[in-house]
Short mmCIF file of C-alpha atoms and ligand atoms in Angstrom, two decimals:
data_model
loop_
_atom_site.label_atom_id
_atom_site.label_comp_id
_atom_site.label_asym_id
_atom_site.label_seq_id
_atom_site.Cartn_x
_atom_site.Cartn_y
_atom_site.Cartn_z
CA UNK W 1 -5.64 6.14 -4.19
CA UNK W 2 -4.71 4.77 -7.43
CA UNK W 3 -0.79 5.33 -9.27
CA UNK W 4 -1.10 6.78 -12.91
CA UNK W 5 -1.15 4.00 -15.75
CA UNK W 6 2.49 4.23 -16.87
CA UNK W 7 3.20 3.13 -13.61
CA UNK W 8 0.71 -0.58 -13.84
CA UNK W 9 2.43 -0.68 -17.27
CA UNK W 10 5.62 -1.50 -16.13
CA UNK W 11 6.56 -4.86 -17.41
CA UNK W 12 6.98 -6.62 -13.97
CA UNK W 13 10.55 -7.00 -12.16
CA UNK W 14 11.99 -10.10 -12.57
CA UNK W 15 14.39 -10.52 -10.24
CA UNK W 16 11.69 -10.13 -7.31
CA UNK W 17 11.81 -13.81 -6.43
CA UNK W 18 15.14 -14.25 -6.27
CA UNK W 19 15.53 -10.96 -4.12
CA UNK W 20 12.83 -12.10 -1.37
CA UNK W 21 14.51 -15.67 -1.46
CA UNK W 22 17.79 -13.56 -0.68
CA UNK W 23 16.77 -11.36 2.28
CA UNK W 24 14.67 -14.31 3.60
CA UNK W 25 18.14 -16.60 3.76
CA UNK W 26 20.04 -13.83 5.20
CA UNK W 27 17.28 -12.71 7.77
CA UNK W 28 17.98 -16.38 8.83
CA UNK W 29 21.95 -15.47 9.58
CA UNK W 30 22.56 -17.54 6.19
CA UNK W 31 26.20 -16.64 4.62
CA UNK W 32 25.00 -15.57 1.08
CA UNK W 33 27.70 -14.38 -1.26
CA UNK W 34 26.64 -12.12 -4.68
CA UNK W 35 27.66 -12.09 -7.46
CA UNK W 36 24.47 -9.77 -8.98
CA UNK W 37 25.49 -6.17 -8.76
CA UNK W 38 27.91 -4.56 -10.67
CA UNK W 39 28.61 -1.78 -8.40
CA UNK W 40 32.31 -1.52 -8.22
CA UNK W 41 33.47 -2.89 -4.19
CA UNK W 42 37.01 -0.97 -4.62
CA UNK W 43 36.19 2.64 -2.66
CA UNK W 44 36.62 5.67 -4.85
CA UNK W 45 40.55 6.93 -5.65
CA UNK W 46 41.89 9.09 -2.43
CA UNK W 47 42.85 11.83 -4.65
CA UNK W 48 39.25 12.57 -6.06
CA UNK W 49 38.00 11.77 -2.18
CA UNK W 50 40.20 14.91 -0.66
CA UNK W 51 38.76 17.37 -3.34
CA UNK W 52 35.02 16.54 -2.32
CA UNK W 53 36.43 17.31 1.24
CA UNK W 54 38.29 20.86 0.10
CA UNK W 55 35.31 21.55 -2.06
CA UNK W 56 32.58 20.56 0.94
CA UNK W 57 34.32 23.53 2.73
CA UNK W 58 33.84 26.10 0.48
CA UNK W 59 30.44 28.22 0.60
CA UNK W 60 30.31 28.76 -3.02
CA UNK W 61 29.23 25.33 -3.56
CA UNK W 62 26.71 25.05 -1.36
CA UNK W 63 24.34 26.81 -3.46
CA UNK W 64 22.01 26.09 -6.68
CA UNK W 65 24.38 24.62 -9.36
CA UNK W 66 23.78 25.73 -12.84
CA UNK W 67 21.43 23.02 -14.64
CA UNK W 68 23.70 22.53 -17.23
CA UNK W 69 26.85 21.61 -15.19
CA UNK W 70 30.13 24.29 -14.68
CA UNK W 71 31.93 25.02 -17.58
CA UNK W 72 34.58 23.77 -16.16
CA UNK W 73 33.82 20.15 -15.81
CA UNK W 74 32.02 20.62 -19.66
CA UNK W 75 35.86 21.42 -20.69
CA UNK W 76 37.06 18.91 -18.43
CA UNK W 77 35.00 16.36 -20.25
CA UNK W 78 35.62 17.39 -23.64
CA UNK W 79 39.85 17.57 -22.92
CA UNK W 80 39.56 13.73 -21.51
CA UNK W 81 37.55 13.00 -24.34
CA UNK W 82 40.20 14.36 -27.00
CA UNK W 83 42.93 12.62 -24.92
CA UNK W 84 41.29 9.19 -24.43
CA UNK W 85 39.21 9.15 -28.16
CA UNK W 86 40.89 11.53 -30.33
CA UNK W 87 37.33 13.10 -30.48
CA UNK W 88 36.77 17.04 -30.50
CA UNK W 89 33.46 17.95 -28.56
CA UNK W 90 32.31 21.80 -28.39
CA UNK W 91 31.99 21.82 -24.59
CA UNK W 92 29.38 24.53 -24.60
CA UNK W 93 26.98 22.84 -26.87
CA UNK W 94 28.09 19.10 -27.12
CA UNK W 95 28.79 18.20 -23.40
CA UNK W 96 25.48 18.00 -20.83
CA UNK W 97 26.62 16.85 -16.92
CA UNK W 98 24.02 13.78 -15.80
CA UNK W 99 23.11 12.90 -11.84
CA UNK W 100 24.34 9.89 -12.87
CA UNK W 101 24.02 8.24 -16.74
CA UNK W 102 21.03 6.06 -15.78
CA UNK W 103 19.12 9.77 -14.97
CA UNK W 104 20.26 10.75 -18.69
CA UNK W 105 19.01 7.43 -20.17
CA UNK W 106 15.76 7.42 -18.52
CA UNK W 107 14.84 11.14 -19.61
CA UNK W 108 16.03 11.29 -23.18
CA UNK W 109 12.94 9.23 -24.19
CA UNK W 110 10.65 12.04 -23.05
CA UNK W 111 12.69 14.69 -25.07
CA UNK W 112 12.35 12.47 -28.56
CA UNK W 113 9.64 9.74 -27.80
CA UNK W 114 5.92 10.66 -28.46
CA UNK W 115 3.13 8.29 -27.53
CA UNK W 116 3.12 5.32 -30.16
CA UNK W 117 6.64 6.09 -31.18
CA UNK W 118 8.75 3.17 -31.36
CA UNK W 119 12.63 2.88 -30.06
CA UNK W 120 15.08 0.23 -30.99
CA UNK W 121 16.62 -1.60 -27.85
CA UNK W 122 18.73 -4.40 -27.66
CA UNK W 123 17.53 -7.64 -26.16
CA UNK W 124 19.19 -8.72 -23.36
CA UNK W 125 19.90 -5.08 -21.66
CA UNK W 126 20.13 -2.79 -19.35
CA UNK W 127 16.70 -2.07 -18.23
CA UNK W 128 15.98 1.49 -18.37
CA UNK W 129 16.02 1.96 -22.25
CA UNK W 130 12.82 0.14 -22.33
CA UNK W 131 11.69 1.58 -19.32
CA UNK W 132 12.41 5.31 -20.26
CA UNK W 133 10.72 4.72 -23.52
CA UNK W 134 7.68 2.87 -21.96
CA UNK W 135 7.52 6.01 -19.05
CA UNK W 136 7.45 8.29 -22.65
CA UNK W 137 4.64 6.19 -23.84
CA UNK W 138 6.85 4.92 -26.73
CA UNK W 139 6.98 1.22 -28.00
CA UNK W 140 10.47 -0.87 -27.63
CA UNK W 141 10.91 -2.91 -30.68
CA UNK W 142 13.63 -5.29 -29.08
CA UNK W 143 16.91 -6.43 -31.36
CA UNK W 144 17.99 -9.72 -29.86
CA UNK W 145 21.80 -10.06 -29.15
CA UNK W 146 22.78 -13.81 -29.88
CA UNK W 147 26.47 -15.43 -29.47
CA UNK W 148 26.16 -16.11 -33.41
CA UNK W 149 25.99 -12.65 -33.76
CA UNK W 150 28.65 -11.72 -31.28
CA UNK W 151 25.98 -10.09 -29.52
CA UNK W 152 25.67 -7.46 -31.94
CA UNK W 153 21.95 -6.75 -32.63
CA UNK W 154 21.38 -7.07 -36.53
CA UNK W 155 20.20 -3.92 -37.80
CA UNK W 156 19.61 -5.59 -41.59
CA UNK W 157 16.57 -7.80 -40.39
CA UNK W 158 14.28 -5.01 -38.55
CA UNK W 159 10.96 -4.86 -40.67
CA UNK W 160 10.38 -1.72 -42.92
CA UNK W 161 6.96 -0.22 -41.03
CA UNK W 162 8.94 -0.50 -37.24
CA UNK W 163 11.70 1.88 -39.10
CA UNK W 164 9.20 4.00 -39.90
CA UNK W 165 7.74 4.74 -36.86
CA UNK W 166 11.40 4.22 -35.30
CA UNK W 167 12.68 7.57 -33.37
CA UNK W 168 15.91 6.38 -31.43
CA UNK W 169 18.30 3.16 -31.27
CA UNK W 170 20.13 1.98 -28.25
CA UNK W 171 23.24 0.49 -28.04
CA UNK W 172 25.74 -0.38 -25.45
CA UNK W 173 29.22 -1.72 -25.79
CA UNK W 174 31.48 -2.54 -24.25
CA UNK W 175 28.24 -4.35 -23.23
CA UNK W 176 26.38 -5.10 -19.98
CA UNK W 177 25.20 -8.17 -19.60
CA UNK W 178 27.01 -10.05 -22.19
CA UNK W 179 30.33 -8.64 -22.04
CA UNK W 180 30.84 -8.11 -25.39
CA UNK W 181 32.33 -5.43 -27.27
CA UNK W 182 32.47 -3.74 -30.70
CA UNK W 183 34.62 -2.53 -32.73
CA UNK W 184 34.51 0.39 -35.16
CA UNK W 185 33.10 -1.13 -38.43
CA UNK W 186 30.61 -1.77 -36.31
CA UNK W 187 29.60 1.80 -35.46
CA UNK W 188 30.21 2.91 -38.98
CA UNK W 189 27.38 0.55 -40.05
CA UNK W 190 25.47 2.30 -37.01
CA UNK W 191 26.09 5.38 -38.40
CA UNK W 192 25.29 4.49 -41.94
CA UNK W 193 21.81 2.82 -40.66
CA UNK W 194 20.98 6.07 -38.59
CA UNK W 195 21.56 8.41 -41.52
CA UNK W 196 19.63 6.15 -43.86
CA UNK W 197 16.54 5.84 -41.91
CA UNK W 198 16.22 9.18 -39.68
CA UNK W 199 17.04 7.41 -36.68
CA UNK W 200 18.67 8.77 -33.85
CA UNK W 201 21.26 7.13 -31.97
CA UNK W 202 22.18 6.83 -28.51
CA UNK W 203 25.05 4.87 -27.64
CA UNK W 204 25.58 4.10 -23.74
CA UNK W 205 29.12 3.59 -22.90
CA UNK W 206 30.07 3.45 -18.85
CA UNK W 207 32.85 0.43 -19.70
CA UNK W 208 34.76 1.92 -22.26
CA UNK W 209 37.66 2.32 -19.09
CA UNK W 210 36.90 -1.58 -18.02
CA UNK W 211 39.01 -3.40 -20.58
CA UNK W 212 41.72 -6.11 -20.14
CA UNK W 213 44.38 -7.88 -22.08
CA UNK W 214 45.37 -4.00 -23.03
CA UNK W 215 42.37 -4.03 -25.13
CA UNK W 216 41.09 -0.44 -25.65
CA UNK W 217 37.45 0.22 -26.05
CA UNK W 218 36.30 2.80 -28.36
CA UNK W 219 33.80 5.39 -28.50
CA UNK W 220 30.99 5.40 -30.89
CA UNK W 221 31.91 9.60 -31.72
CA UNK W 222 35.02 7.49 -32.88
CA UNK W 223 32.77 6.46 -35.99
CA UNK W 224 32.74 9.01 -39.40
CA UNK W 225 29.58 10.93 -39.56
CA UNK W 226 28.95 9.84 -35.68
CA UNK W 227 27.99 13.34 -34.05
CA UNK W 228 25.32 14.23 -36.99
CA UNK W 229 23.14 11.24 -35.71
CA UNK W 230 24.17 10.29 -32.08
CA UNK W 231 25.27 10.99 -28.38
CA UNK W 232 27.11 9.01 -26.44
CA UNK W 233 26.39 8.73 -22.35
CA UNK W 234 29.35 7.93 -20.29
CA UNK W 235 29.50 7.75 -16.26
CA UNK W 236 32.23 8.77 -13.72
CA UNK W 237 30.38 5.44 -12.20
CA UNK W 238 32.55 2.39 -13.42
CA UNK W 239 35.84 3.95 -14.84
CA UNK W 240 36.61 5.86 -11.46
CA UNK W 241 34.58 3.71 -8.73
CA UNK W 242 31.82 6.60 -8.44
CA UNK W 243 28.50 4.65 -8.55
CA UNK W 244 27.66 6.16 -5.45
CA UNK W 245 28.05 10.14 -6.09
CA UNK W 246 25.88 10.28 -8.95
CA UNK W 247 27.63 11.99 -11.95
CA UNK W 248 27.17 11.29 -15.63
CA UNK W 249 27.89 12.95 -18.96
CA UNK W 250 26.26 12.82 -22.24
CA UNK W 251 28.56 14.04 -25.71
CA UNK W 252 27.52 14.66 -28.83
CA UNK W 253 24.84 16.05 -31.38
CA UNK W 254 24.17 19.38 -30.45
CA UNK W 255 20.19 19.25 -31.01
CA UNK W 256 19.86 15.42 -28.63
CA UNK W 257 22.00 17.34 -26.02
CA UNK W 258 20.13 20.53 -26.04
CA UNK W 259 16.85 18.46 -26.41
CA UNK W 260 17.80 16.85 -23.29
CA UNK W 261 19.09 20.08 -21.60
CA UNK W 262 15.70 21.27 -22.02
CA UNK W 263 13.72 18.97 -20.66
CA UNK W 264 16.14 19.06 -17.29
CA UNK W 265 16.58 22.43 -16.71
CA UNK W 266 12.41 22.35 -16.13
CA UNK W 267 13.09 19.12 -13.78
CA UNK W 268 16.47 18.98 -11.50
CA UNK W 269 18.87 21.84 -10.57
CA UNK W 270 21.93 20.06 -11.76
CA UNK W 271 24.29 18.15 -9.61
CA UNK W 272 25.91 19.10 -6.61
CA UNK W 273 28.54 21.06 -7.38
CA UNK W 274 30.93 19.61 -4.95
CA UNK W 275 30.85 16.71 -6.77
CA UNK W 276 31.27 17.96 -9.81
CA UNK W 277 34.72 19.04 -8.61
CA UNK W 278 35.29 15.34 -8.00
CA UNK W 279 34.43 14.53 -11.64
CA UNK W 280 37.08 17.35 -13.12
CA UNK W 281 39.25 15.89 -10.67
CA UNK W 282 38.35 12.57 -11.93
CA UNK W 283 39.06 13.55 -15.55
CA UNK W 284 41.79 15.40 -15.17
CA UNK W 285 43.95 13.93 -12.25
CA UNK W 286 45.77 10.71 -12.52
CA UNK W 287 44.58 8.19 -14.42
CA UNK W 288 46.80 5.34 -12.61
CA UNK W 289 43.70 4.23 -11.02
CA UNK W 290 41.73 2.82 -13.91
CA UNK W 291 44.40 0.39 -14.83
CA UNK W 292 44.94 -0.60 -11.60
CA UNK W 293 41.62 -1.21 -11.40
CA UNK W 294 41.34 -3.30 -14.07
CA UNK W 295 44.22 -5.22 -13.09
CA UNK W 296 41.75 -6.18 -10.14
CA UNK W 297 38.72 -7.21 -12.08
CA UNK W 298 41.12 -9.56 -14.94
CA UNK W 299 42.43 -11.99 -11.96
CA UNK W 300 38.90 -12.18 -11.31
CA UNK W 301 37.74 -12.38 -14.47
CA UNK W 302 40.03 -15.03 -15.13
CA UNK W 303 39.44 -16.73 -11.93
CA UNK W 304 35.38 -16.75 -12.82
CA UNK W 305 35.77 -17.87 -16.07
CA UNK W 306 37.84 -20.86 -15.19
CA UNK W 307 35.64 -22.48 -12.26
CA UNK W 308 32.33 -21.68 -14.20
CA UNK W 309 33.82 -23.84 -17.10
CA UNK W 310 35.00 -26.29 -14.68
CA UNK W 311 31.25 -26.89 -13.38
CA UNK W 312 29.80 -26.82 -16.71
CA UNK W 313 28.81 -23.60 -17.86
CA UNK W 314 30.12 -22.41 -20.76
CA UNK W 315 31.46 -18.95 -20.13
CA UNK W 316 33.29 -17.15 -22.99
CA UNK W 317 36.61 -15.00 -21.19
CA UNK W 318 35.26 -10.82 -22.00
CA UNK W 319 37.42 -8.13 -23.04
CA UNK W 320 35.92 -5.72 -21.23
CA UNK W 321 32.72 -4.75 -19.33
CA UNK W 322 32.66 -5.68 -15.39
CA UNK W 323 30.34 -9.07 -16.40
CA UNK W 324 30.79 -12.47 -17.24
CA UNK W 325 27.76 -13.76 -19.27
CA UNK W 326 27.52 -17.68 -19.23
CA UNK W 327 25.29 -20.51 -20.34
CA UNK W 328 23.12 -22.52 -17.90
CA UNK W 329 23.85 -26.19 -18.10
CA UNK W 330 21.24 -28.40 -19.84
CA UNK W 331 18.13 -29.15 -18.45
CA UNK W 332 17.88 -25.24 -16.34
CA UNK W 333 16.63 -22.06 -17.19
CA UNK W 334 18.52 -19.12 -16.54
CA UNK W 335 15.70 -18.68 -13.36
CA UNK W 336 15.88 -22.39 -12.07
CA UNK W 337 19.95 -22.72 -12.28
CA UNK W 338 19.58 -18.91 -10.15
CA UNK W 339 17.80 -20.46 -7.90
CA UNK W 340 19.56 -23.70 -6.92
CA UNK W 341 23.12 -22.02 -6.82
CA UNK W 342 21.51 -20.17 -4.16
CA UNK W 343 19.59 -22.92 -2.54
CA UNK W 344 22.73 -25.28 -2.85
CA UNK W 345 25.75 -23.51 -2.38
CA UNK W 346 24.28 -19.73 -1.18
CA UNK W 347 25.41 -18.07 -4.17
CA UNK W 348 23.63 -15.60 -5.94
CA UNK W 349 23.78 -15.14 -9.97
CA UNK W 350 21.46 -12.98 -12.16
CA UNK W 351 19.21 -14.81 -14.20
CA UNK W 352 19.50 -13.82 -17.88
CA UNK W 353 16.17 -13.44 -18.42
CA UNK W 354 16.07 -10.51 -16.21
CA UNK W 355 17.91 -8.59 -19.12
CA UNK W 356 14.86 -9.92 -21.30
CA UNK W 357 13.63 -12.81 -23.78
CA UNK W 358 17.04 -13.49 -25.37
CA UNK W 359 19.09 -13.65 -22.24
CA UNK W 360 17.18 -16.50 -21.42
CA UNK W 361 19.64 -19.63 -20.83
CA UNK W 362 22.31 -17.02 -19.40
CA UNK W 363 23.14 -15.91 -15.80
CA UNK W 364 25.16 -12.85 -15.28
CA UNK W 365 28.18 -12.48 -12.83
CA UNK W 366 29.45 -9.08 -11.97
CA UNK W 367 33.41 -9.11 -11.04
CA UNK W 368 32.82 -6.52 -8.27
CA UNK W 369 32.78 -8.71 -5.56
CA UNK W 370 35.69 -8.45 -3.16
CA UNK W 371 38.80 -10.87 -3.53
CA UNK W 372 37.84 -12.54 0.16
CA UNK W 373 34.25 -13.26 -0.87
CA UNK W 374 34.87 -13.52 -4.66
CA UNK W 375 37.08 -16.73 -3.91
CA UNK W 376 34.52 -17.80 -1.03
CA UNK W 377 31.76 -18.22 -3.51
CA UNK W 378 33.93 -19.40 -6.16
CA UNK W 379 35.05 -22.27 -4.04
CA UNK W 380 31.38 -22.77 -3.42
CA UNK W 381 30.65 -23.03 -6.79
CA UNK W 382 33.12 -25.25 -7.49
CA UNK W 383 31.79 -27.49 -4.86
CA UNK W 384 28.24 -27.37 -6.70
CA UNK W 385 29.43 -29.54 -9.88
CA UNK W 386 29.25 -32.57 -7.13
CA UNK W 387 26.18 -32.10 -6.02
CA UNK W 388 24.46 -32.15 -9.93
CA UNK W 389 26.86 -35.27 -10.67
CA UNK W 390 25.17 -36.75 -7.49
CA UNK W 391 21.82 -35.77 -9.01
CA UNK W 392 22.69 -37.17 -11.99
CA UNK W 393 24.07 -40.38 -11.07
CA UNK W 394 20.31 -40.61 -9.01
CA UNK W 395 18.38 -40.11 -12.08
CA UNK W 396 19.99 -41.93 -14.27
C1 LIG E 1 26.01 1.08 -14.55
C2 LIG E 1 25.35 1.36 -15.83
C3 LIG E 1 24.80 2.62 -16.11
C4 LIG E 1 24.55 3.64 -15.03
O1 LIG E 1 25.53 4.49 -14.75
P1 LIG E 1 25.30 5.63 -13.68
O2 LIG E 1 26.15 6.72 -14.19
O3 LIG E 1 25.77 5.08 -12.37
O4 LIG E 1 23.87 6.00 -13.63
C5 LIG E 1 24.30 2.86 -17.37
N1 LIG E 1 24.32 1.91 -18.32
C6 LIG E 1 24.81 0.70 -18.08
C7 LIG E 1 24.80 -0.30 -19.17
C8 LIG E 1 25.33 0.37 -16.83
O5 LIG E 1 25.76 -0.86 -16.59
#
């Protein structure tokens, strides 16, 4: 038996070492404390909870949903996004329901991306634009996202024959794994570039609801000229604690989101519709949760941010995002620092390079660890700055 090409072509997993290392310590009874996933550890909001229950008990929803998601949670989606962005979206055409954003992400590339078409994806990232374009048979040219740059990719340097064969451009703020955010200048000059060079832009955008300090996120369909070129993906995931039921949205140009309607209508049967009633719910209910939420994740940001610096890493404080993106000491790679915080102290950190070539020198943190075992491994890592002083102090 032999797996189809596109399959050996994957560029390999990086985070396989650490992972093995991980489940061999903790096969051993080991105490190992995470900071990798950024899955949010709060449960999902009671009120959202009791209509899955109500809506479990009704027949009507145990049947095929409609590909392209009820109209209901299409208006639901485009009423939030008026409230929250000030942005009017045509809920028949400009609104497509995801199983999850990641699903979205992964199959847009095979409604734009023919083989040797190339797609614009910011270095470090979240893995699956690559991925969906490489599945698609298209070519990532990678934009690298550098501190000097405020982890902005620079759109002015990409060489004249990748634009040409260029078909999409990712972007993702506020940004996972660096943290950082943009502002709106910034997706004017997206918009401007798009326009310019025929490029179509996908902006994904599951932290726009993780923000602290009162800072607000905003949406790229914020920009002037935004929905001609673009769509924006956004997840019930993050900003309501729903990683685990699967439901995602993309907004936006008419032609990406029926491109991409297309394409799924001939491959899933929607999502379940009971939990679709969750994401109207979601939407529409309450929104005390999300800054209560948040309120969480900034005493842990904070708390992160100030024993990292303590021990020598220099970790900049983000606005928003769930992650905390911060330099390796000298003398480590973002893979060998990885590895002795777990050998040393039992905590695990994602190594930058993970994210790819550019995050190299970082390790990731996600804030989505609970308060008992977030200030566990923080007083662990605290404890870690003796141990390289020791080492020093030996080799010197
Ligand atoms: C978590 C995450 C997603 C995935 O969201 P789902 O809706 O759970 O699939 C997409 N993009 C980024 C950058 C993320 O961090």
């Amino acid at each position: 038996m032999r797996v189809a090409k596109r399959l050996e072509n994957l560029p390999p997993y990086l985070f396989v070492e650490i992972t093995k290392k991980i489940a061999e310590k903790r096969a051993k009874g080991e105490d190992i404390i995470s900071f990798a996933v950024g899955d949010p550890d709060i449960p999902t909001p009671s009120h959202i909870i009791s209509r899955l229950i109500e809506a479990a008990q009704d027949s009507t929803n145990h049947r095929y949903p409609e590909s392209d998601g009820l109209p209901e949670l299409r208006q639901a989606v485009a009423e939030w996004y008026q409230k929250r962005f000030d942005v009017s979206l045509n809920s028949e055409k400009e609104v497509l329901p995801l199983i999850g954003a990641k699903e979205g992400i992964a199959h847009i590339a095979f409604s734009f991306i023919d083989p040797g078409d190339t797609v614009l994806v910011p270095d470090p990232a979240y893995p699956v634009y690559a991925i969906g374009t490489i599945l698609a048979g298209g070519r990532p040219h990678y934009l690298p996202l550098t501190a000097g740059n405020n982890f902005l990719p620079n759109l002015r340097t990409i060489p004249e024959h990748i634009l040409e064969m260029t078909k999409l451009l990712w972007i993702n703020y506020p940004n996972n794994p660096t943290g950082a955010v943009a502002d709106l200048r910034f997706f004017n000059q997206v918009v401007e570039f798009a326009k310019k060079n025929d490029i179509a832009v996908c902006h994904d955008g599951p932290y726009t609801e993780v923000a602290f300090d009162g800072y607000e996120p905003v949406s790229f369909l914020q920009a002037d000229g935004a929905k001609e070129v673009g769509v924006e993906f956004h997840s019930l995931s993050k900003s309501f604690n729903m990683t685990g039921w699967r439901i995602g949205v993309v907004v936006g140009n008419e032609l990406i989101v029926k491109a991409l309607m297309t394409l799924k209508s001939n491959i899933d049967s929607g999502i379940p519709q009971a939990i679709q009633l969750m994401a109207i719910e979601a939407l529409s209910g309450p929104q005390d949760c999300i800054l209560e939420h948040n309120t969480i994740y900034q005493r842990r940001r904070d708390l992160v941010v100030e024993v990292l610096n303590k021990i020598g890493l220099e970790a900049q404080t983000p606005m928003a995002s769930l992650y905390v993106w911060a330099k390796v000491p000298p003398g480590y790679t973002s893979a060998s620092f990885a590895a002795d915080l777990l050998e040393q102290v039992g905590v695990v950190v994602t190594p930058g390079l993970g994210y790819g070539p550019s995050g190299e020198g970082y390790v990731r943190l996600s804030l989505t660890v609970a308060d008992a075992s977030l200030v566990k491994g923080l007083s662990r890592l605290a404890g870690w700055r003796d141990d390289v002083n020791k080492f020093r102090i030996k080799v010197s």
